[in-house]
Coordinates of C-alpha atoms and ligand atoms in Angstrom, one line a residue:
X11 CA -64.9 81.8 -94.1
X12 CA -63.6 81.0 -97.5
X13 CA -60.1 81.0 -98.2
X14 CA -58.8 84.3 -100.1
X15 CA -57.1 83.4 -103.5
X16 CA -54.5 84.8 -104.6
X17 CA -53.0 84.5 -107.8
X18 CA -48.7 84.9 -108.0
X19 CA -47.2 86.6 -110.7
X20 CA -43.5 85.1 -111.1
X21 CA -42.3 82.6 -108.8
X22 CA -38.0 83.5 -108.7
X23 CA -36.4 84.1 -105.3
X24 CA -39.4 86.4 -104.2
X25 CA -42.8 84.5 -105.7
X26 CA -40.5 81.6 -104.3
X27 CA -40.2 82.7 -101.1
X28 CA -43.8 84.2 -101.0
X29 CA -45.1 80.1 -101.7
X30 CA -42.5 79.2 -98.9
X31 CA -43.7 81.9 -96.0
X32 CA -47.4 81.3 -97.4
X33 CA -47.1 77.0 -97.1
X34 CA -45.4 76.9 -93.6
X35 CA -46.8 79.3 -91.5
X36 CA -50.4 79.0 -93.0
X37 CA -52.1 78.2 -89.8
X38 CA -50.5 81.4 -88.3
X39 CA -51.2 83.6 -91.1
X40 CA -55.3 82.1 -91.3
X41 CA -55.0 83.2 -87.5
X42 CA -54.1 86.6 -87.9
X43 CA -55.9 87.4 -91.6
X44 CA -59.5 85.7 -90.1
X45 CA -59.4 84.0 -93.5
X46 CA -56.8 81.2 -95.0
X47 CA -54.9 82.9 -97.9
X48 CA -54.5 80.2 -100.8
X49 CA -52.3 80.6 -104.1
X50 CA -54.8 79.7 -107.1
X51 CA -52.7 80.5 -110.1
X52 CA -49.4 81.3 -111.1
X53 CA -47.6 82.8 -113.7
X54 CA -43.8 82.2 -115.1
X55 CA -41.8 81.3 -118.1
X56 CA -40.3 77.7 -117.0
X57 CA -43.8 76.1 -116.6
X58 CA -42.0 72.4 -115.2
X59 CA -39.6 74.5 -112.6
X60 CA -43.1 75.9 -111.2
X61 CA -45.1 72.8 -110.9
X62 CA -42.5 71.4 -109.3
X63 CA -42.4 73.9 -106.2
X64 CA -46.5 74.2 -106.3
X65 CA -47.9 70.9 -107.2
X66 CA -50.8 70.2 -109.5
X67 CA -53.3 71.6 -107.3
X68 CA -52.7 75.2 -108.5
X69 CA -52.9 76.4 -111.9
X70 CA -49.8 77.5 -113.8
X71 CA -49.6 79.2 -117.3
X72 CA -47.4 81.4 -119.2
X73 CA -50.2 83.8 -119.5
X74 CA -50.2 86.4 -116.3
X75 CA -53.2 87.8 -118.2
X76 CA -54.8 84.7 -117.4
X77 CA -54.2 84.9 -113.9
X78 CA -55.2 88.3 -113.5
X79 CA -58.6 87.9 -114.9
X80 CA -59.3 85.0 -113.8
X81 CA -62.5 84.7 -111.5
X82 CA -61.3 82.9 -108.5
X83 CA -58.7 85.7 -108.5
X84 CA -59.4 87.9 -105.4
X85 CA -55.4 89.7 -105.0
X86 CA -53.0 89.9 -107.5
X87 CA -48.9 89.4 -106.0
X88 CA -46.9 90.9 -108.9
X89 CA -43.6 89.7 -108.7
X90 CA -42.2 89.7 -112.0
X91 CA -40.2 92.8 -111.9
X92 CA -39.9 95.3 -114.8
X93 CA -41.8 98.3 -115.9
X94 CA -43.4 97.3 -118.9
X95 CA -45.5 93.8 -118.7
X96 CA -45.5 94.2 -114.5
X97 CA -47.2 97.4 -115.6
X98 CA -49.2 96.2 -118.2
X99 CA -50.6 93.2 -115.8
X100 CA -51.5 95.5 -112.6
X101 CA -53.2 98.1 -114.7
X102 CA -55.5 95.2 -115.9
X103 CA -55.6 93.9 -112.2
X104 CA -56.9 97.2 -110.9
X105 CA -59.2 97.5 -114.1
X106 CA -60.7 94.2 -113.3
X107 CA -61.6 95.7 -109.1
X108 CA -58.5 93.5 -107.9
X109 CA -56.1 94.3 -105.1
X110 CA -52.5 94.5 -105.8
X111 CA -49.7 93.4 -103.9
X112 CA -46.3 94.3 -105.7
X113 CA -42.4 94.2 -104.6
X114 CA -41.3 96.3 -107.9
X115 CA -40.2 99.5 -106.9
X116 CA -38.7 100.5 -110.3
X117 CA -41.9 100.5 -111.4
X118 CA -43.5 102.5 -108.7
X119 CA -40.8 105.3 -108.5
X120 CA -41.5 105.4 -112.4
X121 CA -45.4 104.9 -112.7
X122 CA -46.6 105.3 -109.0
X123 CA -48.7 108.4 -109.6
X124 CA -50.5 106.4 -112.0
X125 CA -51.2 103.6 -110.6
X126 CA -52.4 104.8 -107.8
X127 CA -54.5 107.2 -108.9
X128 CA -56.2 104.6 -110.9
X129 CA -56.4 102.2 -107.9
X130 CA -58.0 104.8 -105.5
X131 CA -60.2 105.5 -108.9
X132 CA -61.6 101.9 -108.5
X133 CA -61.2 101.3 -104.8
X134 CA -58.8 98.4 -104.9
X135 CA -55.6 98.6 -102.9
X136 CA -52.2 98.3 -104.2
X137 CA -49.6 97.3 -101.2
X138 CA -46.1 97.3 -101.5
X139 CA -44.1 97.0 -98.4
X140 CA -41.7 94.7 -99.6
X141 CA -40.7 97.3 -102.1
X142 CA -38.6 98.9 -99.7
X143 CA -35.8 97.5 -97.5
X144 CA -37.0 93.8 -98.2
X145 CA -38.3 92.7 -94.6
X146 CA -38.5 95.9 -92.7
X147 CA -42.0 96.9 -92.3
X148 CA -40.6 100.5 -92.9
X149 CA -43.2 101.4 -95.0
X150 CA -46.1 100.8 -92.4
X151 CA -43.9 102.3 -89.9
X152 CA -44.2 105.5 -91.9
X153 CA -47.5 105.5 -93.0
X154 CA -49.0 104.3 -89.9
X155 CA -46.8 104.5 -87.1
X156 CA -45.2 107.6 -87.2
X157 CA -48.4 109.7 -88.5
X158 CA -49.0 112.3 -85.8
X159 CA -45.3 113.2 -86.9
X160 CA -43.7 115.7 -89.2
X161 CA -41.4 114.2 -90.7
X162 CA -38.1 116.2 -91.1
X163 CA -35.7 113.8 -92.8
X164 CA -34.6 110.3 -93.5
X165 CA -31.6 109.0 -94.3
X166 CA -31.6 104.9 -94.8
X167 CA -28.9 102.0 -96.5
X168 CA -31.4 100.6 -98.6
X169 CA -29.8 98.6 -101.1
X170 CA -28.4 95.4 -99.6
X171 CA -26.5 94.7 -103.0
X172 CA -24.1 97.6 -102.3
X173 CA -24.0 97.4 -98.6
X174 CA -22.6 93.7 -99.0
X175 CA -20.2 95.0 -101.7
X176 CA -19.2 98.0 -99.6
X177 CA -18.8 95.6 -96.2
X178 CA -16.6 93.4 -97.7
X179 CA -14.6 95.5 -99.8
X180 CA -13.6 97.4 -96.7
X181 CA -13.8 94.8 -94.1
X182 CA -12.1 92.1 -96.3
X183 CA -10.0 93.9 -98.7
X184 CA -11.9 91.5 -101.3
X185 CA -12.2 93.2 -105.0
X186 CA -15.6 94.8 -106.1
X187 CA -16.9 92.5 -109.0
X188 CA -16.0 89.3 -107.0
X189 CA -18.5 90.6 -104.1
X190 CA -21.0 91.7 -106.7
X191 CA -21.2 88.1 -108.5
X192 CA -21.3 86.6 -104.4
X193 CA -24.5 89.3 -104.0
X194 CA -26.0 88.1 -107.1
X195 CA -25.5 84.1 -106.5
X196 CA -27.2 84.9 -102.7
X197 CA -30.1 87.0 -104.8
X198 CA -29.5 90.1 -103.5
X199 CA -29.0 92.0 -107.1
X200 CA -31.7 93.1 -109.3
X201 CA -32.3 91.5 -112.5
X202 CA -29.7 94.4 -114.0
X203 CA -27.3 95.0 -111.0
X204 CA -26.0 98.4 -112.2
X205 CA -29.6 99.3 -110.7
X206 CA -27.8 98.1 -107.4
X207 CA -24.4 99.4 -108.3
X208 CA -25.2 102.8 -109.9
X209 CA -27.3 104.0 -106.7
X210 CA -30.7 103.8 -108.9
X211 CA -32.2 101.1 -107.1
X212 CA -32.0 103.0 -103.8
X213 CA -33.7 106.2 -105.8
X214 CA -36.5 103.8 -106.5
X215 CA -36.8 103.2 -103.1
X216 CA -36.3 106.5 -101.4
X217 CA -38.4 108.2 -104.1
X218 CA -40.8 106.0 -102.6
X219 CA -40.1 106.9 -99.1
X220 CA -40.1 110.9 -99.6
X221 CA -43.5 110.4 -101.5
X222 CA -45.0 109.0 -97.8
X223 CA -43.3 111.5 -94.9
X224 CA -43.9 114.2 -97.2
X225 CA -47.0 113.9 -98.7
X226 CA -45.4 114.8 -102.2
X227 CA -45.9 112.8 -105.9
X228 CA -43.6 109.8 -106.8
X229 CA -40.6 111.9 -108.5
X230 CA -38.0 109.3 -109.6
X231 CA -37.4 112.0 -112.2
X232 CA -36.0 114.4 -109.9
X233 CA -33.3 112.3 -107.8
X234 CA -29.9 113.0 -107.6
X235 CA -28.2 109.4 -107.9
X236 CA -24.8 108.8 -107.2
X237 CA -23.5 104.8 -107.2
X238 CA -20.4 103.3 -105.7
X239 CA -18.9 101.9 -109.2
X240 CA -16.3 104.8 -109.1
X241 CA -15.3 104.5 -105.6
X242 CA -11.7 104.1 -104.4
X243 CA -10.1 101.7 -102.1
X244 CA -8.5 104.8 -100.9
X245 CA -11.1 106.5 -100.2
X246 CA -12.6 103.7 -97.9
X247 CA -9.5 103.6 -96.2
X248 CA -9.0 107.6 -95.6
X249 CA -12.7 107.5 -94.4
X250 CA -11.9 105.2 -92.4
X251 CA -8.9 107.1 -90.8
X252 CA -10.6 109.9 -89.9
X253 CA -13.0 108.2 -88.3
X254 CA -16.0 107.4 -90.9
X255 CA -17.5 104.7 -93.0
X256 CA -18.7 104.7 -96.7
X257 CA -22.1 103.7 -96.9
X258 CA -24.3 104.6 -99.6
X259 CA -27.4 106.1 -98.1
X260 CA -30.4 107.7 -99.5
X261 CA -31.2 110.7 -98.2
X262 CA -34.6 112.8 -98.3
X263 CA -34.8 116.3 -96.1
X264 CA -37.3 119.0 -96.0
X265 CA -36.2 122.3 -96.0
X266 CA -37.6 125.7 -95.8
X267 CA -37.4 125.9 -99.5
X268 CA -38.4 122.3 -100.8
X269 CA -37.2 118.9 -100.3
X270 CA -33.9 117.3 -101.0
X271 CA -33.7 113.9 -102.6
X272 CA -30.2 112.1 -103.1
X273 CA -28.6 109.0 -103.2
X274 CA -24.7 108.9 -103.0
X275 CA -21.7 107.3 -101.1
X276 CA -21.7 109.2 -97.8
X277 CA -19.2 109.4 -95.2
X278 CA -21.1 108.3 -91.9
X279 CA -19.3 108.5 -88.6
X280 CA -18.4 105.5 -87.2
X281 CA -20.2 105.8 -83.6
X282 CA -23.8 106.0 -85.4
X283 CA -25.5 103.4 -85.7
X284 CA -25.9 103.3 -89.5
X285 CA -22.4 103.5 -89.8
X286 CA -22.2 99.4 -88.4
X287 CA -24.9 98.0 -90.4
X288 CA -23.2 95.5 -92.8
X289 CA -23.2 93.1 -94.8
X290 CA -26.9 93.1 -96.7
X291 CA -28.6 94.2 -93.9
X292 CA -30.8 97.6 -94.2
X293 CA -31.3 100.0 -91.8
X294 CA -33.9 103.4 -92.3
X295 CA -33.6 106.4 -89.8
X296 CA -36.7 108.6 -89.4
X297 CA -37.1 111.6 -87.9
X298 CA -40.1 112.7 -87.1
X299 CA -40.7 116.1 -85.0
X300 CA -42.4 114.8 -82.1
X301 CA -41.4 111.5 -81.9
X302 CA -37.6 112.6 -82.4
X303 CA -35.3 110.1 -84.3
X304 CA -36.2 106.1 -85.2
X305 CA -34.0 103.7 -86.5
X306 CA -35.4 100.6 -88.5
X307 CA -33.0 97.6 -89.2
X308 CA -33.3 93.6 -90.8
X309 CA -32.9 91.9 -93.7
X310 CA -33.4 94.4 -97.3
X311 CA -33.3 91.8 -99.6
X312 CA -33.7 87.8 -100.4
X313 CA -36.1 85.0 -100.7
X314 CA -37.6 84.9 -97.3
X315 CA -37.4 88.7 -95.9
X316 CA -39.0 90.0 -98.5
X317 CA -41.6 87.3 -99.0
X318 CA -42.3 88.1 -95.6
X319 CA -43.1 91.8 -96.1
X320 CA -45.4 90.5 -99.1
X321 CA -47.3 88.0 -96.9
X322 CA -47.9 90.8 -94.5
X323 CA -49.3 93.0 -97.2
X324 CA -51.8 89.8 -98.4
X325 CA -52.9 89.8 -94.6
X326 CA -53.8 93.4 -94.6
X327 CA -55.6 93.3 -98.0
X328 CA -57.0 90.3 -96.8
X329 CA -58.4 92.1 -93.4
X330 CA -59.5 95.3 -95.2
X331 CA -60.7 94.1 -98.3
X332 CA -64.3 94.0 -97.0
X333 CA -63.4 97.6 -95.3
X334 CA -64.9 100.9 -97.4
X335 CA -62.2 102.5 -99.6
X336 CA -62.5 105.9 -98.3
X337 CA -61.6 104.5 -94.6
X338 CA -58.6 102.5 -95.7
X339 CA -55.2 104.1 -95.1
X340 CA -54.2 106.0 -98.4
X341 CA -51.7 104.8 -100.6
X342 CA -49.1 107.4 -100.3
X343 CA -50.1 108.0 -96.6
X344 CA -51.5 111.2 -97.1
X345 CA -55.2 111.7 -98.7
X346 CA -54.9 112.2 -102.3
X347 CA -56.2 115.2 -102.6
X348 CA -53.7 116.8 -99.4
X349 CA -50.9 116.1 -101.6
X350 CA -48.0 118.6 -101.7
X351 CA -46.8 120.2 -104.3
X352 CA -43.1 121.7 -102.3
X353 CA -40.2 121.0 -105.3
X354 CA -37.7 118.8 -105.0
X355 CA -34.8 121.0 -104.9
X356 CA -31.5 121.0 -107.5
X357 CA -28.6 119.1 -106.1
X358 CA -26.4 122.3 -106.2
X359 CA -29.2 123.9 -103.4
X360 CA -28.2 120.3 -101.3
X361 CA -26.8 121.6 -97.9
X362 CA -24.0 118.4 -96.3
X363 CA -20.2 118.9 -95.6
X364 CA -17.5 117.2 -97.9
X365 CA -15.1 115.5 -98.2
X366 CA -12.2 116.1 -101.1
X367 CA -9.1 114.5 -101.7
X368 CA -6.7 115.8 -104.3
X369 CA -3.1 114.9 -105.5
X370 CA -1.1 118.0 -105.5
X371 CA 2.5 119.2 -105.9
X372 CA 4.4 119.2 -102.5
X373 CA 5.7 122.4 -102.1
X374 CA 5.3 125.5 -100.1
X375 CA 1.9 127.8 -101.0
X376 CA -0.3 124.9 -102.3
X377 CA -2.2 124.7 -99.1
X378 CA -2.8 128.2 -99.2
X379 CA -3.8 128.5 -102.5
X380 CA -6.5 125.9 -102.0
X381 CA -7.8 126.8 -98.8
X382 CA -8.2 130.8 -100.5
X383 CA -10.6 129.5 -103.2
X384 CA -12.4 127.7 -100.8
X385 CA -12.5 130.7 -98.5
X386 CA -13.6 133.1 -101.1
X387 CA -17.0 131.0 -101.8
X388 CA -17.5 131.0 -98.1
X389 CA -16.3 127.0 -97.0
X390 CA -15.1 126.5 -94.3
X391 CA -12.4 123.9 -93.4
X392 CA -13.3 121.5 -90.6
X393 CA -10.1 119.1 -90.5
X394 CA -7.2 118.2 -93.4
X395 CA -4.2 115.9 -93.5
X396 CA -1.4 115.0 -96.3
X397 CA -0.2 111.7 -97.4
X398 CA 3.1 112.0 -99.3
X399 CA 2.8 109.9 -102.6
X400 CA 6.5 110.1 -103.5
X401 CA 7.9 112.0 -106.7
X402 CA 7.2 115.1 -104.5
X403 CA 3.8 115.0 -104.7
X404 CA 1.3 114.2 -102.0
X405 CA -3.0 113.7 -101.1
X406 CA -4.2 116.2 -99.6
X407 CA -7.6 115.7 -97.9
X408 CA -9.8 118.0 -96.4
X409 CA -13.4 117.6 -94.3
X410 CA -15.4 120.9 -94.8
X411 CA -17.9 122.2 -92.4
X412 CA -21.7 122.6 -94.2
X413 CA -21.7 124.3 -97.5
X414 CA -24.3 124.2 -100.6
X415 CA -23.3 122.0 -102.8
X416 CA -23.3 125.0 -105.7
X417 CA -20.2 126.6 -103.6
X418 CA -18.7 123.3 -103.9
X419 CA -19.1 122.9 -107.1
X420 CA -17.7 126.6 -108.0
X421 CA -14.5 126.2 -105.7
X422 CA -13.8 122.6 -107.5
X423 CA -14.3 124.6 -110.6
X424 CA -11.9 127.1 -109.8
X425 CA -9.3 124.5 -107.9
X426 CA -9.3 121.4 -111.0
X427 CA -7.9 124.9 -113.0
X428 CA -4.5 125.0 -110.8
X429 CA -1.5 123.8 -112.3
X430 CA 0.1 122.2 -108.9
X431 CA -3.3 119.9 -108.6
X432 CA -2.2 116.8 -110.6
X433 CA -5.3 114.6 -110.2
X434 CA -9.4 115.0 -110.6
X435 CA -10.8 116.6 -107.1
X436 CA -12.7 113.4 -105.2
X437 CA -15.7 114.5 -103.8
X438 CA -17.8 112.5 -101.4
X439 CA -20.5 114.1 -99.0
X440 CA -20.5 113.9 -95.0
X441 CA -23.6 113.2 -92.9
X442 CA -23.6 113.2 -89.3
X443 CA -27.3 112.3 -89.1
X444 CA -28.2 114.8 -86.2
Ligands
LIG10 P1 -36.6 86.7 -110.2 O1 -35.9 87.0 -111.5 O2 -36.0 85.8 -109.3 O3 -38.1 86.2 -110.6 C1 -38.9 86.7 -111.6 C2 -40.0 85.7 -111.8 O4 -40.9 86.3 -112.8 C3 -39.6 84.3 -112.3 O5 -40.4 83.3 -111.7 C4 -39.9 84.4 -113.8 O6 -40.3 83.1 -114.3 C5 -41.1 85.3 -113.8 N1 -41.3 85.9 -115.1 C6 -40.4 86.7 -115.7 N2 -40.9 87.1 -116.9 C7 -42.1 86.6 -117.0 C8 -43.1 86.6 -118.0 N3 -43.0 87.3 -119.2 N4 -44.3 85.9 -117.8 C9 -44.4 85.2 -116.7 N5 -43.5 85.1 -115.7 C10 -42.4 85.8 -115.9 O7 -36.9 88.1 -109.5 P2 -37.0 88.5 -108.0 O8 -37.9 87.5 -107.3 O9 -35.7 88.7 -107.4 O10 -37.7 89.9 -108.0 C11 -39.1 90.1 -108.3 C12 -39.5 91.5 -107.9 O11 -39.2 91.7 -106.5 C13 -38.7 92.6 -108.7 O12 -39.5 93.7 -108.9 C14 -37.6 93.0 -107.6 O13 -37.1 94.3 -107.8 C15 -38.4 92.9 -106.4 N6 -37.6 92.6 -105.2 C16 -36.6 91.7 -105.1 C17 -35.9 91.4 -104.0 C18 -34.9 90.3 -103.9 O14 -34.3 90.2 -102.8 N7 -34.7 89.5 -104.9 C19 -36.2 92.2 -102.8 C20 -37.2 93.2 -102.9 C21 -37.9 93.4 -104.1 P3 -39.3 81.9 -114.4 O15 -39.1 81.4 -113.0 O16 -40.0 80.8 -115.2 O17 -38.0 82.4 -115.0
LIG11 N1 -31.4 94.5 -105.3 C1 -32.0 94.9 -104.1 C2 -31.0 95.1 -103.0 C3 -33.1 93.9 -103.6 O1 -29.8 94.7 -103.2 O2 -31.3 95.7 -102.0 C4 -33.9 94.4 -102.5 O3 -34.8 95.5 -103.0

């Protein structure tokens, strides 16, 4: 059979890696797709750069238009990143009957709803596994694996970027911008790292992932996103001492009355699993209702992981290509018209415990003040020490049991007010992933 061509919009550390993984393990790939999978065309700025790493036996332009409607052009890899020319180029792709493979999960989470439905619209496929947590097939796992389940929750590190900063920071003591510039020279940080740093990145991503176990839209919109910019050595350090870690996880759970969606630094303790997963490394946990809870862990991010989860999508658009639309798995895993329409619920409906650290006078009655306001809106306190800061003050730190995050908010409301609390209340969340 002929080979499939494929034409490769950018060629940085994932079109790079995507040439790589596509050159030397051809004969393996043509093995398991039926069908050799060339690159025809490509598409960049630095035109020299490119021909260096392809040859002259593949065409390279400036013009990704060109490559998308270009007639040899069976699948279109768009790895340019971005949401407005990536966009522009796939629409046109689909337009012209073309299957899609894409890493760009900004510009899913953002536009996914319509790109899909315009892909289903004309039959073509748009894959995107290596949009989430690089080179785990998590995305398969969920739409194919686990699909007699239903899915109850998810929690996953998917943003190697801060998991790297995070590691070191705590492991190594080392300063946050110094490990951001090492995650950015390994190419681990989007284009604009305060994606990474700022939690949205993750959002992207597990917007993504609540859209497939739950059947629901792609509602970027609607994410609670917390990043790790404004954490504390401190706090890494008290975590630590009562037994946690600090990751930043995205978490999506269904609930009697909708479906929770947040990103944030969470305390983790440090006998699950997810709690050691370091350095870059990403690691999903899925729990489905028959199948119980599944844990997913590799490489989220960089040149070859991810080029691998792209190559794996070019095999199965290669191998269903020929297949009828209405019989190929569906985009979001669910059939489009069995979408759900359960909301996505305010963060102050969010059910975790806490954790909240505050520097307070040292003196007699303070304790009792605090734990009274928390009492009144019905938390309950599940552990708390004190670290005397000198000048007779000291941290006072306390783990809650589960509360909604609305009580929260109203006792930290009520407790900033007190004129013994000398600092701004931290507040993390606590998962125990049960
Ligand atoms: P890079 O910045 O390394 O590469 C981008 C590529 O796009 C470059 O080859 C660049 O050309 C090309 N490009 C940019 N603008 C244009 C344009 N106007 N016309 C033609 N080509 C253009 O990005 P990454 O490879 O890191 O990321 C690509 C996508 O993959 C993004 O959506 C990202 O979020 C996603 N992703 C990245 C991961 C990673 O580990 N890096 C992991 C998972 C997903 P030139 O080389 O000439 O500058
Ligand atoms: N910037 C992303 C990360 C790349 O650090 O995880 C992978 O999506």
């Amino acid at each position: 059979m002929s080979p499939i061509k494929v034409g490769l919009l950018g060629l940085g550390v994932v079109g790079g890696g995507t040439w790589k993984v596509l050159t030397r393990n051809a004969e393996e790939i043509a093995r398991r797709a039926g069908r050799r999978i060339e690159v025809a065309a490509v598409a960049v700025r630095d035109m020299d750069k490119a021909r260096r790493l392809v040859g002259d036996q593949v065409l390279v332009t400036q013009d990704g238009m060109e490559v998308v409607r270009h007639p040899d052009i069976d699948i279109v890899v768009e790895l340019i990143g971005g949401d407005t020319l990536a966009r522009e180029l796939i629409m046109e792709a689909i337009a012209q009957g073309k299957h899609v493979v894409t890493a760009n999960k900004a510009l899913l989470a953002k536009h996914g709803n319509e790109i899909f439905a315009a892909a289903h619209e004309k039959g073509v496929m748009v894959a995107f596994e290596a949009a989430v947590a690089g080179g785990i097939p998590i995305i398969k796992a969920i739409r194919e694996g686990l699909t007699a389940n239903r899915i109850q929750w998810l929690a996953g590190i998917i943003n190697g970027t801060t998991n790297f900063i995070l590691s070191e920071m705590r492991s190594r003591g080392l300063p946050f911008g110094d490990v951001l510039a090492e995650a950015q020279r390994l190419g681990y940080a989007e284009a604009d790292p305060t994606f990474d740093i700022e939690g949205v990145d993750a959002a992207h991503k597990l917007t993504l992932l609540a859209s497939l176990a739950f059947g629901i839209p792609v509602q970027f919109d609607k994410a609670h996103i917390e990043g790790i910019s404004s954490l504390a050595q401190e706090d890494i350090a008290h975590a630590e001492r009562l037994g946690y870690r600090i990751k930043l996880l995205g978490i999506t759970r269904r609930r009697a009355d909708g479906i929770e969606l947040r990103v944030h630094p969470t305390l983790v303790p440090m006998e699950c699993l997810l709690a050691n997963v370091e350095g870059a490394m990403n690691a999903v946990l899925v729990s489905g209702d028959m199948v119980g809870p599944t844990l997913y862990y590799g490489q989220g991010a960089g040149e070859l992981p991810t080029a691998s989860a792209v190559v794996a999508d070019l095999v199965d658009v290669t191998r269903l290509q020929a297949a009828d639309p209405e019989h190929r798995v569906p985009h979001l895993a669910f059939q489009p018209d069995a979408m759900d329409d359960t909301p996505v619920l305010p963060i102050s409906e969010v059910h975790s415990s806490y954790y909240l650290r505050m520097r307070v006078q040292d003196r007699p009655g303070v304790l009792a003040d605090i734990s009274r306001i928390l009492s009144e809106v019905g938390i309950s306190i599940g552990s708390m020490f004190q670290q005397p800061s000198g000048d007779a003050q000291a941290d006072i730190i306390f783990l809650t049991h589960e509360a909604r995050e609305g009580s929260i908010d109203a006792a930290l409301l009520r407790i900033r007010t007190l004129a013994f609390v000398h600092s701004d209340v931290t507040r993390l969340r606590v998962e125990s992933l049960i």
